[in-house]
Coordinates of C-alpha atoms and ligand atoms in Angstrom, one line a residue:
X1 CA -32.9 -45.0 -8.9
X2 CA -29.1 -45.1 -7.5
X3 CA -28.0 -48.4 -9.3
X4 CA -25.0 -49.5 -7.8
X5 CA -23.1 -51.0 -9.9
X6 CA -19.1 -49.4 -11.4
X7 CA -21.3 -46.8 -13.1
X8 CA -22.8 -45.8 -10.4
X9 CA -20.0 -44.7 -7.9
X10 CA -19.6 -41.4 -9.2
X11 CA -23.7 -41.3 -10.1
X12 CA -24.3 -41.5 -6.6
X13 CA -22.5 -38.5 -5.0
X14 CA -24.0 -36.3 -7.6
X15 CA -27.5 -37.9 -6.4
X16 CA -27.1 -37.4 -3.1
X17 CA -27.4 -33.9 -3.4
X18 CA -30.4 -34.4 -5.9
X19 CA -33.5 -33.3 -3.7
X20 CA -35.5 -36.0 -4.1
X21 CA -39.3 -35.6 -5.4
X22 CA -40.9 -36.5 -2.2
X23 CA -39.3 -35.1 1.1
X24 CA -38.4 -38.1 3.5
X25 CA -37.3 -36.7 7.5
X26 CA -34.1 -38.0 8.2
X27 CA -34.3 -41.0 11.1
X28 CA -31.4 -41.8 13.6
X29 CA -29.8 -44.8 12.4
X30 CA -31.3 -47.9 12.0
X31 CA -34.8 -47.3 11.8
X32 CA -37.0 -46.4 9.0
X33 CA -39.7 -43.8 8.0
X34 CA -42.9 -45.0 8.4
X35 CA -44.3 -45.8 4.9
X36 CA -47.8 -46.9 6.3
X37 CA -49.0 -50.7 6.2
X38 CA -50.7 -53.2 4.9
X39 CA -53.6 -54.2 6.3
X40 CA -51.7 -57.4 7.6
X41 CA -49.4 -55.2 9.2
X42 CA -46.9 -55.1 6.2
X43 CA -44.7 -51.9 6.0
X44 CA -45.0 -50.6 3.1
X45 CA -42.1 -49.5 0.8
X46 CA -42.6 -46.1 -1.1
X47 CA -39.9 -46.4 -4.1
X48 CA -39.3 -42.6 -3.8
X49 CA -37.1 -43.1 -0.4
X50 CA -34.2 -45.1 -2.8
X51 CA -33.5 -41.9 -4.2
X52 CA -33.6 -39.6 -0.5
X53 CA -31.0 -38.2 1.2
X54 CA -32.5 -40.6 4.0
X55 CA -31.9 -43.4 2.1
X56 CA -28.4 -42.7 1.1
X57 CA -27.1 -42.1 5.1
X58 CA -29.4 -44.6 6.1
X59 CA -30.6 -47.6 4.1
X60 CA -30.2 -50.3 6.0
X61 CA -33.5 -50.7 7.9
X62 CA -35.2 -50.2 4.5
X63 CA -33.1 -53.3 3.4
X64 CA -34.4 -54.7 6.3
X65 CA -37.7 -54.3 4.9
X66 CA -37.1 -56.0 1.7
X67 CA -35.2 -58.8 2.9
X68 CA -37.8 -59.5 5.4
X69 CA -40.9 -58.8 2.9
X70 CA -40.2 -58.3 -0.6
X71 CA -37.2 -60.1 -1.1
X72 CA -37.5 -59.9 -5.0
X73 CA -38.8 -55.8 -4.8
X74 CA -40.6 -55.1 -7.9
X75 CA -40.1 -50.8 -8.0
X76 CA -41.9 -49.7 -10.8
X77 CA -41.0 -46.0 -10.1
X78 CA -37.1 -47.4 -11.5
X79 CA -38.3 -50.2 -13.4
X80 CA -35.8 -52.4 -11.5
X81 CA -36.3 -55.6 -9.2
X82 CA -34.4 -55.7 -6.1
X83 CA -33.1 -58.4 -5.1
X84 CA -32.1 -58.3 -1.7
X85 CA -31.3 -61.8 0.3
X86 CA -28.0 -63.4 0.2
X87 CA -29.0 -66.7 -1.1
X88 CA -31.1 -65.5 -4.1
X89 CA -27.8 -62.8 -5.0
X90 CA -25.4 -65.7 -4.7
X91 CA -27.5 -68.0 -6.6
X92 CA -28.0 -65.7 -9.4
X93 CA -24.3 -64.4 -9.0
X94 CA -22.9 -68.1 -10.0
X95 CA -26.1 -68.4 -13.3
X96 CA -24.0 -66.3 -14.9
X97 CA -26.2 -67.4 -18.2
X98 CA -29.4 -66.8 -16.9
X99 CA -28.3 -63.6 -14.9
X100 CA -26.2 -62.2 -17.2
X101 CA -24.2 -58.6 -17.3
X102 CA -25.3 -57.2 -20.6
X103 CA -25.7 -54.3 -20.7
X104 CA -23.8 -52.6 -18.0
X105 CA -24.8 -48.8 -18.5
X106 CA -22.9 -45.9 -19.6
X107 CA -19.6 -47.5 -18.6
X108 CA -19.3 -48.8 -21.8
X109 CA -18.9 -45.3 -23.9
X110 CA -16.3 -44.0 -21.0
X111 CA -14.3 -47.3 -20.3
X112 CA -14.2 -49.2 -23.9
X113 CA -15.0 -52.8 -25.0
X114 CA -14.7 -54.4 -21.9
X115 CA -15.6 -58.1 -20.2
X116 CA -17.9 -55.9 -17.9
X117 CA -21.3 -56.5 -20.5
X118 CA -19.5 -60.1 -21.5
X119 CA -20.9 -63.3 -20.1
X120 CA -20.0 -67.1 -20.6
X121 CA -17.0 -68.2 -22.8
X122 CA -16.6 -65.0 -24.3
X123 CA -16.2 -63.2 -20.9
X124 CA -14.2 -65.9 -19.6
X125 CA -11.5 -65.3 -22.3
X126 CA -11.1 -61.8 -21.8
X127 CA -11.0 -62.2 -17.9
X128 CA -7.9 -64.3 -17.4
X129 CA -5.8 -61.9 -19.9
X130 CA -5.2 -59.6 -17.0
X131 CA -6.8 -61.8 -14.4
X132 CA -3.7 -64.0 -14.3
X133 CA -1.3 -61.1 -13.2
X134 CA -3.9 -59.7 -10.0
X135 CA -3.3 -62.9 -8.1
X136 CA -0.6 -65.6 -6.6
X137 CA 2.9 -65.1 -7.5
X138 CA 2.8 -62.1 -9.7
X139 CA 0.6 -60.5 -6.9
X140 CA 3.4 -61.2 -4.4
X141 CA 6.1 -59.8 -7.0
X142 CA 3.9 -56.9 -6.9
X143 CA 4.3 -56.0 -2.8
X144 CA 7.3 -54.7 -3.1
X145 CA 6.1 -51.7 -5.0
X146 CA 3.0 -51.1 -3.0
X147 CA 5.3 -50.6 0.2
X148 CA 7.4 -48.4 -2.0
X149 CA 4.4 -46.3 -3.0
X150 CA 2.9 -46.5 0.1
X151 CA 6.0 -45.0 2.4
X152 CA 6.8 -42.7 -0.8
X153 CA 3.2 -40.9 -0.3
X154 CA 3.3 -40.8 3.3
X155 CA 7.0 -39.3 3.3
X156 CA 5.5 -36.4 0.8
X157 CA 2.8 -35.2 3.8
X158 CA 5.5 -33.2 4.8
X159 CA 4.8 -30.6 1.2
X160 CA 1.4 -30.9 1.3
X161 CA -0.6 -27.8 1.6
X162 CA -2.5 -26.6 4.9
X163 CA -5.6 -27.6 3.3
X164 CA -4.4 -31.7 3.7
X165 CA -2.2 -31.1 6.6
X166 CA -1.4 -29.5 9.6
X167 CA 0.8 -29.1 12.7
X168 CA 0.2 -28.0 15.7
X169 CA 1.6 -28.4 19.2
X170 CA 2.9 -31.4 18.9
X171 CA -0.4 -33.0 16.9
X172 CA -0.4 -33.7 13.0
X173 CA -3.8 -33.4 11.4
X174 CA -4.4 -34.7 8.0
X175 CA -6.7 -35.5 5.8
X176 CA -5.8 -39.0 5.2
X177 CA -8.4 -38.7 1.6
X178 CA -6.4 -36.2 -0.1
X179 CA -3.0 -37.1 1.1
X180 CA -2.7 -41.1 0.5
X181 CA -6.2 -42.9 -0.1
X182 CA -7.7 -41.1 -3.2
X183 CA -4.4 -41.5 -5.3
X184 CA -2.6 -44.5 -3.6
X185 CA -4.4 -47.5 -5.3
X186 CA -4.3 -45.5 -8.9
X187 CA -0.5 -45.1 -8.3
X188 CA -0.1 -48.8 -7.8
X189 CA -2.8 -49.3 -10.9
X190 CA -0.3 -47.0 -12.8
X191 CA 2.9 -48.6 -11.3
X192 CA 1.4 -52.8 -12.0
X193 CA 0.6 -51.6 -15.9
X194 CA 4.1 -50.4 -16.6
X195 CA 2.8 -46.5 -17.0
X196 CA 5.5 -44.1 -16.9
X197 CA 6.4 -42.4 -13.5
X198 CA 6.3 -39.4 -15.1
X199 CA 2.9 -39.6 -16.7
X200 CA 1.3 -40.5 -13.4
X201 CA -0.3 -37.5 -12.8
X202 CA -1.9 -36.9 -16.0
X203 CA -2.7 -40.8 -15.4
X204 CA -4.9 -39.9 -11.8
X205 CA -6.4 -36.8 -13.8
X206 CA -7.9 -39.3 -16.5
X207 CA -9.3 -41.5 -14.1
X208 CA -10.9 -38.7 -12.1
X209 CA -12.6 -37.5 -15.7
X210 CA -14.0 -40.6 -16.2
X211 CA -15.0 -41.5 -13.1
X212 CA -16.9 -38.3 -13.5
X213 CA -17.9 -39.2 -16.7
X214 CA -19.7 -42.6 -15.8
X215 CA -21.9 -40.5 -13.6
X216 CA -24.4 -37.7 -14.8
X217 CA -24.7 -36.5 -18.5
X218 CA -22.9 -33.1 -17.5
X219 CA -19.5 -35.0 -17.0
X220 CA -19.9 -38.0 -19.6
X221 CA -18.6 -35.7 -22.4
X222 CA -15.7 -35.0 -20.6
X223 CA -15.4 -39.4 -19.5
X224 CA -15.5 -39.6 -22.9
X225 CA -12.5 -36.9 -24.2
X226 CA -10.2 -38.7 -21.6
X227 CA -10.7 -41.8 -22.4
X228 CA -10.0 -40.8 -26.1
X229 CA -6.6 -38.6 -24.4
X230 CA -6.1 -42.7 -22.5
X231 CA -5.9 -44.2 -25.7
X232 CA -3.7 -42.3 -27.7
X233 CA -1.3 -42.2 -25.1
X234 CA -1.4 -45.6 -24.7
X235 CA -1.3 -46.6 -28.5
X236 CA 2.2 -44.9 -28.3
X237 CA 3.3 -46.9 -25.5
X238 CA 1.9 -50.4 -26.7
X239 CA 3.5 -49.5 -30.2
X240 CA 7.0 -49.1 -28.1
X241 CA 5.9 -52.0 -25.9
X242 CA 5.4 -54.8 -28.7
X243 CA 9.0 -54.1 -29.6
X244 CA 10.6 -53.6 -26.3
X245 CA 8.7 -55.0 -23.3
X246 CA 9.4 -52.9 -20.0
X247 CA 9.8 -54.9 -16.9
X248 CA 8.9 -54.6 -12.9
X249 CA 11.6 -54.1 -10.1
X250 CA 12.0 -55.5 -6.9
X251 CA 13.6 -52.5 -4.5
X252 CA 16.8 -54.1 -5.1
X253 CA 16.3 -52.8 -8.6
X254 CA 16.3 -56.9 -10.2
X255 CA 13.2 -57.4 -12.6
X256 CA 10.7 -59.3 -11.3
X257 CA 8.4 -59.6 -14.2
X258 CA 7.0 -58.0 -17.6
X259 CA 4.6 -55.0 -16.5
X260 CA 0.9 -55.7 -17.5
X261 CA 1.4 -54.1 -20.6
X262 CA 4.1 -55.1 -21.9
X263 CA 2.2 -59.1 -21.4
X264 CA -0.6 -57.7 -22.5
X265 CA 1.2 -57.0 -25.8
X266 CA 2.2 -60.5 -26.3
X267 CA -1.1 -62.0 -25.5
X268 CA -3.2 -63.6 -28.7
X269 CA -6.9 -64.5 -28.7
X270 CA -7.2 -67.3 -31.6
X271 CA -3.6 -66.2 -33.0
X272 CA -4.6 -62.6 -33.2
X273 CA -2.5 -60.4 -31.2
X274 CA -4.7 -57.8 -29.0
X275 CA -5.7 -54.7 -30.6
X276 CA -4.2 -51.7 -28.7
X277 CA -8.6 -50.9 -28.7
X278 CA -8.6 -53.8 -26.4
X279 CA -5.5 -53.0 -24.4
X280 CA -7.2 -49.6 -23.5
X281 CA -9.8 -51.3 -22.7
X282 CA -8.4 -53.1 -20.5
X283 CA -6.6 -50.5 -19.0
X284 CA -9.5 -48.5 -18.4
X285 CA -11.7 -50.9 -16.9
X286 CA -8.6 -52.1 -14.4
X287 CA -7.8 -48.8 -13.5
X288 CA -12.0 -47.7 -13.1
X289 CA -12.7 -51.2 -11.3
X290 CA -9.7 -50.3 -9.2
X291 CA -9.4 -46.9 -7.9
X292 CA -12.8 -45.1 -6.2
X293 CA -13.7 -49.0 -4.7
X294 CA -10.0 -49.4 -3.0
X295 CA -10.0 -45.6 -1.6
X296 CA -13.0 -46.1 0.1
X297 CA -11.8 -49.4 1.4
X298 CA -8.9 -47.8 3.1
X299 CA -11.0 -45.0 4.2
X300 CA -13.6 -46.7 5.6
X301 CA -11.5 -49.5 7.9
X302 CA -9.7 -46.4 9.4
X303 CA -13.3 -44.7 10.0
X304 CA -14.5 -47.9 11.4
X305 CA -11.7 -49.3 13.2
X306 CA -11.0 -45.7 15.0
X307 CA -14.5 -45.8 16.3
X308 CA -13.9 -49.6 18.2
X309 CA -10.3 -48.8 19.6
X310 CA -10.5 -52.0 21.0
X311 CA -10.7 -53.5 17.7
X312 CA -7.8 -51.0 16.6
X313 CA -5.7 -52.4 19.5
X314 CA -6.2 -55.3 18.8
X315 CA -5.2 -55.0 15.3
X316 CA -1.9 -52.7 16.4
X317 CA -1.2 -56.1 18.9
X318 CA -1.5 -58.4 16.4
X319 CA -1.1 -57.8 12.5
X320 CA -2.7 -60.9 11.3
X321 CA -5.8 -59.0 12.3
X322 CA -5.6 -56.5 9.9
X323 CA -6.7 -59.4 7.4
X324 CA -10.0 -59.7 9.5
X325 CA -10.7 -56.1 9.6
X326 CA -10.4 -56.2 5.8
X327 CA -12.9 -58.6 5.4
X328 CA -15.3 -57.0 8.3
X329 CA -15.3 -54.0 6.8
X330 CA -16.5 -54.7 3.2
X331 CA -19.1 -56.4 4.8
X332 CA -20.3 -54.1 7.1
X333 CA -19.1 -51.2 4.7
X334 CA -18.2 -51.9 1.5
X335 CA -17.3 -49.6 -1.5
X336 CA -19.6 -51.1 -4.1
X337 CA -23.5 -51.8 -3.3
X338 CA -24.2 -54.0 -5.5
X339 CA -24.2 -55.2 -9.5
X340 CA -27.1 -55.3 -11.8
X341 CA -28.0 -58.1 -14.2
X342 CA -30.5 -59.1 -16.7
X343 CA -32.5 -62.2 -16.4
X344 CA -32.6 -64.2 -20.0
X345 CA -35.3 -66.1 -19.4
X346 CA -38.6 -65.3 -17.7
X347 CA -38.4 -66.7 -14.1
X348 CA -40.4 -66.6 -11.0
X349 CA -38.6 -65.6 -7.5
X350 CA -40.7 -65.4 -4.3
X351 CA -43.8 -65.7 -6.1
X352 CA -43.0 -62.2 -8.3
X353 CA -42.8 -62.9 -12.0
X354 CA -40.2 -61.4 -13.7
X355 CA -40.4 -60.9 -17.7
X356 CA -37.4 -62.3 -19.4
X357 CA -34.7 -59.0 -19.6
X358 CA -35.9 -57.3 -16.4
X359 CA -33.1 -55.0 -14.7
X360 CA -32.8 -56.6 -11.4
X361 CA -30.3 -55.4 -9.3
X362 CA -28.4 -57.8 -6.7
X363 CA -28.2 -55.6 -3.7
X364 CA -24.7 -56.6 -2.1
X365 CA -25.0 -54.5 0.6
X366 CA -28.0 -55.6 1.8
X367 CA -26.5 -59.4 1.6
X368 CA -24.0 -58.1 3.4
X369 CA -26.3 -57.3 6.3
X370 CA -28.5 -60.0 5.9
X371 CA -29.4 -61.9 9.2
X372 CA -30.4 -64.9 7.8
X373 CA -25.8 -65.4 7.4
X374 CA -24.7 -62.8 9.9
X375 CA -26.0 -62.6 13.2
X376 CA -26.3 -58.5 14.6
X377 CA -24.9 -57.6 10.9
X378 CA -24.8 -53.9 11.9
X379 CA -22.3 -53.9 14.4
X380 CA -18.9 -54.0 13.3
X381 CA -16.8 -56.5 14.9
X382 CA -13.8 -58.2 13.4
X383 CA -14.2 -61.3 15.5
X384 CA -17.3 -61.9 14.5
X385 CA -17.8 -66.0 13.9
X386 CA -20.4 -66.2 11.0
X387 CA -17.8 -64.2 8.3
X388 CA -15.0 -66.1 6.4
X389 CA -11.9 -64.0 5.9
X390 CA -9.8 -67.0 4.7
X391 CA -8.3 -67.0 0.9
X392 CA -10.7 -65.2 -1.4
X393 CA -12.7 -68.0 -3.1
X394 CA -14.6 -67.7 -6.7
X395 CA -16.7 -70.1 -5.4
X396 CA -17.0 -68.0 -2.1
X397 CA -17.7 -70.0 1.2
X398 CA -20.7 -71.2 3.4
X399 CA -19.5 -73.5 5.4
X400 CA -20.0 -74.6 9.3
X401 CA -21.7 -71.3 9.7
X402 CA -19.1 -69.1 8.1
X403 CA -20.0 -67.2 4.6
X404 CA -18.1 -64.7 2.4
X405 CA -19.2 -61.2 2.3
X406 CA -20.1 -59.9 -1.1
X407 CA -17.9 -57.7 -1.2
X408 CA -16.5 -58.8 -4.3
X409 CA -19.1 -60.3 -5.6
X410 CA -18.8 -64.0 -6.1
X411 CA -19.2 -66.8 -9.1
X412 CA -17.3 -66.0 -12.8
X413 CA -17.8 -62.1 -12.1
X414 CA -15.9 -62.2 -9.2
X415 CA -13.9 -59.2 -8.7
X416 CA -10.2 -59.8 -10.5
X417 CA -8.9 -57.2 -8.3
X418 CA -10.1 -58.8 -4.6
X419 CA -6.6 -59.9 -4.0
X420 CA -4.6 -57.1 -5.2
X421 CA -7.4 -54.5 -3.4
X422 CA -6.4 -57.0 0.0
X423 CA -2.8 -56.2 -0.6
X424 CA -3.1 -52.4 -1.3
X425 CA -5.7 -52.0 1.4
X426 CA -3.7 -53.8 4.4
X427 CA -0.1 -53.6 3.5
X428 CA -0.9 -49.2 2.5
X429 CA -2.6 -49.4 6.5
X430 CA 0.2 -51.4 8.0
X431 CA 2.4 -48.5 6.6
X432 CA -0.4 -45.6 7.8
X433 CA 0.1 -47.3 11.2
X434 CA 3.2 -47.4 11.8
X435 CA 3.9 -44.0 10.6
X436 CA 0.8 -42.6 12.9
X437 CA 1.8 -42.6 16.6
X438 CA -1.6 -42.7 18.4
X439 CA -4.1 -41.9 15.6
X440 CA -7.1 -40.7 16.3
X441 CA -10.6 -39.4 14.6
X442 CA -10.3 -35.7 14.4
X443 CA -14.1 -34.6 15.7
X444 CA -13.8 -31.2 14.9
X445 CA -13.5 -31.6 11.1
X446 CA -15.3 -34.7 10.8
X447 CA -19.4 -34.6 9.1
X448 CA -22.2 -35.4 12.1
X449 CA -24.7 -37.1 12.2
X450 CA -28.2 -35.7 12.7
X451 CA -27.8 -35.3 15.9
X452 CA -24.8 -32.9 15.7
X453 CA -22.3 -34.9 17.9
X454 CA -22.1 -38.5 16.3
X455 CA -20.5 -39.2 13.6
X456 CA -22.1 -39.8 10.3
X457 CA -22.9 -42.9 9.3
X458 CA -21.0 -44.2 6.5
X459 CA -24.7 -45.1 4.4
X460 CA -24.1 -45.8 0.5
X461 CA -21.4 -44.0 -0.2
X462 CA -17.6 -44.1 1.4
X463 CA -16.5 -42.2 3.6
X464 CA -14.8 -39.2 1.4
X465 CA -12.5 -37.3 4.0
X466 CA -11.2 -38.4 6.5
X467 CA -9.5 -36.5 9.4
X468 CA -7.2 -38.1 12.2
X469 CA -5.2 -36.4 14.7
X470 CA -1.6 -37.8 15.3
X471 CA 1.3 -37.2 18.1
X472 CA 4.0 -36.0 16.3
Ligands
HEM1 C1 -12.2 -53.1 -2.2 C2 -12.0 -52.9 -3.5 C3 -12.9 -53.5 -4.5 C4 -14.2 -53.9 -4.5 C5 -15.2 -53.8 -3.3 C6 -14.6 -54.4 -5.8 C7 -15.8 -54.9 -6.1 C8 -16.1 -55.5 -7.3 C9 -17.4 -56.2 -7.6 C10 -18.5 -56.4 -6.6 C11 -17.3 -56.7 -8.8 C12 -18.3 -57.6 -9.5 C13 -19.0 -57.2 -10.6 C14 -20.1 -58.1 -11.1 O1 -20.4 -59.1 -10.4 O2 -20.6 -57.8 -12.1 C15 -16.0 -56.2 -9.4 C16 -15.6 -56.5 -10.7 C17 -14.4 -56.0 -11.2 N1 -13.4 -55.4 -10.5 FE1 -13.4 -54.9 -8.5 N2 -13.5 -54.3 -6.6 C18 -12.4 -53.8 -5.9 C19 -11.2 -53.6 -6.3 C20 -10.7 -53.8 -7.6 C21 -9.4 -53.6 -8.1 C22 -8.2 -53.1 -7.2 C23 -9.4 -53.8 -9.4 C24 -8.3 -53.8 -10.4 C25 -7.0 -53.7 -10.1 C26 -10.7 -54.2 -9.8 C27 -11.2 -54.5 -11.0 C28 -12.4 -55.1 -11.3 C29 -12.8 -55.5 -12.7 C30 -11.9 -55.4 -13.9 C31 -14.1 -56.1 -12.6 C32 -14.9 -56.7 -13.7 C33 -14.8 -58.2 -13.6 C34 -15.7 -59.0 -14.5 O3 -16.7 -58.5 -15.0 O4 -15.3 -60.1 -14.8 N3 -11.5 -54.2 -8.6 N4 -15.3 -55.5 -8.4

């Protein structure tokens, strides 16, 4: 079964290819196969479709289905419960005791020792060491260097390779993927730690191996080998770091602040400095929380916004709606489906029994599209009066009829790097627009739909290039 958790982002474009055991047709968007009935007139959910190419393009009329029937989905096939309705994920979201995180999966061999499989105190701890430099005024320190990075990238387009860009009569077409979104957020990753400019690249190609490497068996070996080439780079750079810390510069060249590492190296748990294990760690999990879940987040407001060029408009008019497309689209589309967690105790949800340390998976997504909170949740609309795009809140928000998306999960696991994601996603497509002088889907190079003339749905799984057309 496609979990969708961290480990599962790479897992799941190596499954989509997987044929799955039973063949499923392929519908148009929005409705589902027909799975038979009940005799009540129940549609019936055959676990098989969770792992079909259907499923992945398409899942949200199958959500549907579990929402409206079996909130609390009891798939035997993946020995997992779904669990599907807003309310139920956010309660069990903020019992971060009786729901807890352990154990997360393979993540743990590729990304270290992290507060990923930690819950309570414990997790707590671990969380505000980096936590604390994601958000507020170290955040703003920080948006200096994502504009840098940002206009640095886009001023490169013009020595990328045919195969990214192209010009023609006037019209740029580029592959906005390859030439800013897949490396943009782990350049500002690389940039916020303190990593050497010069041992960026080698930096993207380590996160690309273990991205691999939390997916399939075939690439875990080679997760593993660079997390191990992660770590002994970084032991030599903590080693220089607890002597002489390295510092942040605002474009004026003035230090702002220590880099992440560099506080990181001065930071005790009871008196005991951290062990450059942990720092890794750390590392690791920042730059693997932060990198494939950020690209898509770029990609897909472009893909999304593009097709509503009203809603584009009215972004270009006004910038302050940039914010609300942010927030529409992780609802609507978000990079990460969901989390899984184990129940401690033996509990009872919607009249299924579930044995104390069942794998339930929260399915974010389908909060996300949950009409019980937001009304017509598949259409994308950035005005929409039922979402909160205000401050992100640990506590999230339901009030007068606006709630968060899930997005970012909510509660003590609450994603550390919402704000910073916010930041790289808007202020790197402020930068995209004003560079791009009428941009425009490119149709031509773009995957269809079954049809062969829409566009493909977005489904599970971001979108992964993205052609536009601009005038030159
Ligand atoms: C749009 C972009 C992003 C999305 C959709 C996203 C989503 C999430 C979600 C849903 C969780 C919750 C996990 C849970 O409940 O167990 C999470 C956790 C986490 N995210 Fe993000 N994330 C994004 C960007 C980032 C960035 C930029 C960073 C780092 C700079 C980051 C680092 C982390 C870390 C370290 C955790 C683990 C937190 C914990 O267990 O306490 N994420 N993310």
């Amino acid at each position: 079964m496609p979990s969708f958790s961290l480990d599962a982002l790479a897992d799941a474009a190596e499954s989509e290819t997987q044929l799955s055991k039973k063949e499923f047709p392929l519908m148009p968007v929005g409705q589902a196969v027909d799975m038979g009935f009940t005799d009540d007139g129940v549609p019936l959910i055959d676990p098989r479709i969770f792992d079909s190419p259907e499923f992945f393009r398409n899942p949200y009329p199958y959500y549907r289905i579990l929402r409206d029937h079996y909130p609390v989905f009891h798939d035997k096939l993946h020995n997992t419960y779904w669990v599907t309705r807003y309310e139920d994920i956010t309660a069990c979201y903020f019992d971060d005791e009786g729901f807890n995180t352990i154990p997360k999966g393979s993540s743990s061999g590729v990304l270290g020792n992290t507060q990923l499989e930690l819950s309570g105190v414990e997790h707590r701890r671990r969380r505000n060491l980096y936590g604390q430099h994601l958000v507020g005024k170290s955040l703003e320190n920080r948006i200096p260097a994502i504009e840098r990075l940002a206009k640095e990238m886009i001023a490169d387009w013009e020595n990328l390779g045919e195969d990214v860009v192209q010009d023609k009569d006037g019209v740029r077409t580029v592959n906005i993927a390859a030439a800013f979104a897949n490396e943009f957020p782990i350049r500002v990753v690389s940039e916020i730690l303190g990593i050497p400019k010069d041992a960026q690249g080698q930096f993207f190609y380590w996160y690309n191996s273990m991205m691999a490497g939390l997916g399939g068996s075939a690439t875990h070996q080679m997760g593993l080998e660079a997390r191990q080439d992660l770590e002994d780079y970084i032991s030599d750079i903590v080693e220089q770091r607890r002597v002489t810390p390295t510092y942040l510069y605002d474009n004026d060249g003035n230090p702002i602040s220590k880099d992440i590492i560099s506080k990181l190296c001065e930071t005790k748990i009871d008196n005991d400095y951290l062990s450059t294990e942990e720092i890794t760690s750390n590392i690791a999990l920042v730059i693997g929380g932060g990198g494939e879940t950020t690209r898509g987040a770029i990609l897909n407001l472009w893909y999304l916004l593009l097709q509503h060029p009203d809603q584009f408009e009215a972004v270009m008019e006004d910038e302050a709606n940039w914010d609300l497309a942010f927030h529409e689209m992780l609802r609507h589309s978000s990079s990460i489906g969901g989390q899984p967690r184990h129940n401690t105790h033996d509990v009872e949800m919607h009249g299924v029994k579930v044995p104390a340390g069942s794998l339930m998976e929260m399915v974010d997504f389908s909060a996300n599209h949950d009409d019980r909170i937001f009304k017509d949740p598949e259409t994308f609309n950035i005005f929409r009066d039922d979402l909160y795009a205000g401050k992100i809140l640990r506590s999230g928000y339901n009030k007068d009829g606006k709630c968060s998306h899930m997005a970012f999960g909510v509660g003590p696991h609450l994603c550390p790097g919402a704000w910073i994601s916010h930041q790289e996603t808007v202020v790197g497509s402020k930068i995209l627009a004003a560079h791009m002088k009428n941009p425009r889907i490119n149709l031509d190079k773009m995957p269809k739909d079954i049809d062969g003339t829409s566009l493909a749905p977005i489904g599970l799984i971001s979108v992964r290039d993205l052609w536009l057309d601009y005038d030159l």
